[in-house]
Amino acid sequence: MNPPPSHRTGRPGGSNPSRPPRPRTGGAGSQPGAPAGAATGSVALWQQLAAVAGALQSIRAGQSGTAALAAVDAGLRPGVQALLFQVLRQLGRAEALRRQLAARTPPPAADALLCTALALGWNPNEASYEAFTLVNQVVEAAKHHPATRAQASFINGCLRRFLRERDALVAATDSDPVARWNHPAWWIQRLRKDHPQHWEQILRANNAHAPMTLRINQQKCTLPLYQQALEAINLIAIPAGETGLALQHPVPVPALPGFAEGWASVQDAAAQMAAPLLLQGLNLAEPLRVLDACAAPGGKTAHLLEMAPAGAPLQVTALEIDATRSARIGDTLQRLGLNAQVLVADAARPQDWWQAHCGGALFDAILLDAPCTASGIVRRHPDVRWLRRESDIAQLAALQAQLLKALWPLLRPGGRLLYCTCSVFRAEGDAQVQTFLAHNTDAQLLPSPGHLIPGNADKGGAVPDNLSGDHDGFFYALLQKSP
């Protein structure tokens, strides 16, 4: 998948599905008698809160979460990321509460700091810090920054009032759908229209933490053996699909057994469906030409190659329009000991690369993981909901249609194209494919999962063809060209 640059986001942190881990801090409350803002550890809490507010301000200005976090000092970043993701998951409620507390919207820096405090502290059951510690340290952060120093007393007054009137203020925002669901109003309305039976389930899933799921490289290991290797270091995992294991608690990637040697990769269970869906029904015993059209960071490219039987390697061409992201494909393949032709090229312009680099030969199979709103992976990328605009859906749907139109002629008769997006919006899934079928009479829709609803660990209310287990939102349509 290759989302637009302004919406590329980092992976969430945290190990507890109910709340993020407490960052290393030395703020007030860390030790009895510690002065406000004292650094009893490596970093003061007010410093982290200031960095979180700064990242939130950048996201509000249109910057991706990845870029906003990249600007944070490396020593602060892990704790800031955990807190920032919590803030983004509660931002609708925080903004509604701020409107109750302030008649006018404060200047951007002060508003970001105030909303950070409200998002982190409005619900005592999920708060990472005691309320008075949080208020104390937010005010300390305001005093230390030139952009908020003049508003420190105002921020303090708002937060002290909130502590006094918490129940009434929260109750006053309960009827606001944006506050209740922590998504933009247009997003909620779109989901209600697209998924009338499951829209609440999708929104709840989006506000939860996603599991860390691994794909086992069957060329180097088996799922039972890797599960045993995890258990040997006290890591519990349950199967997720044919080659996947979902960890009970996330861990740093270097801690995974054999990761550097290519035994496993991090990939959500929904994304792990792509390679098996595309290759099913094809004769893997004979050479096959496969195109991965929007390939970065290379997870699906690698999975395709991992599925090839010994002695009959797939000839895979991986395209990526962005040179920096394309380099990640090479890194992924190198770690796994796999080979593919990697091209920096625009999949929508085959005239620029197909003849020159592929000899004009038709492909047996094409994987099109198209750029999309990323509306199915919001639980991993909580900034997406606040970055997107409703108009983005139509713009991205037009790009998806352009890619389908450009790539379909490159598929041989009898070949298969798998169209997928990490979106739950029907304009990027169902509706896109039905329009394509109406204009291409040589295309047949084969049995496909369709829209996968995110976060179905208990299968409660899940659509019938969803995976059994916890996974992202996705869409899959397998198309075959007439012989």
Short mmCIF file of C-alpha atoms in Angstrom, two decimals, residues 215 217 220 253 258-266 302 306 329-338:
data_model
loop_
_atom_site.label_atom_id
_atom_site.label_comp_id
_atom_site.label_asym_id
_atom_site.label_seq_id
_atom_site.Cartn_x
_atom_site.Cartn_y
_atom_site.Cartn_z
CA ARG A 215 3.88 -13.79 9.63
CA ASN A 217 8.41 -17.43 6.89
CA LYS A 220 12.73 -21.05 7.13
CA VAL A 253 11.16 -6.29 16.98
CA GLY A 258 15.36 -15.19 14.47
CA PHE A 259 13.99 -11.88 13.21
CA ALA A 260 17.32 -10.75 11.76
CA GLU A 261 17.64 -14.17 10.08
CA GLY A 262 14.23 -13.80 8.41
CA TRP A 263 12.18 -16.30 10.40
CA ALA A 264 9.27 -13.90 10.80
CA SER A 265 7.89 -10.52 9.78
CA VAL A 266 5.42 -8.15 11.39
CA ALA A 302 7.95 -11.01 0.48
CA GLU A 306 7.83 -17.08 0.58
CA ILE A 329 11.32 -3.07 -0.12
CA GLY A 330 14.96 -3.94 -0.75
CA ASP A 331 15.70 -3.94 2.97
CA THR A 332 12.76 -6.27 3.64
CA LEU A 333 13.79 -8.71 0.92
CA GLN A 334 17.44 -8.69 1.98
CA ARG A 335 16.57 -9.61 5.58
CA LEU A 336 14.41 -12.49 4.37
CA GLY A 337 16.91 -13.71 1.78
CA LEU A 338 14.50 -13.14 -1.12
#
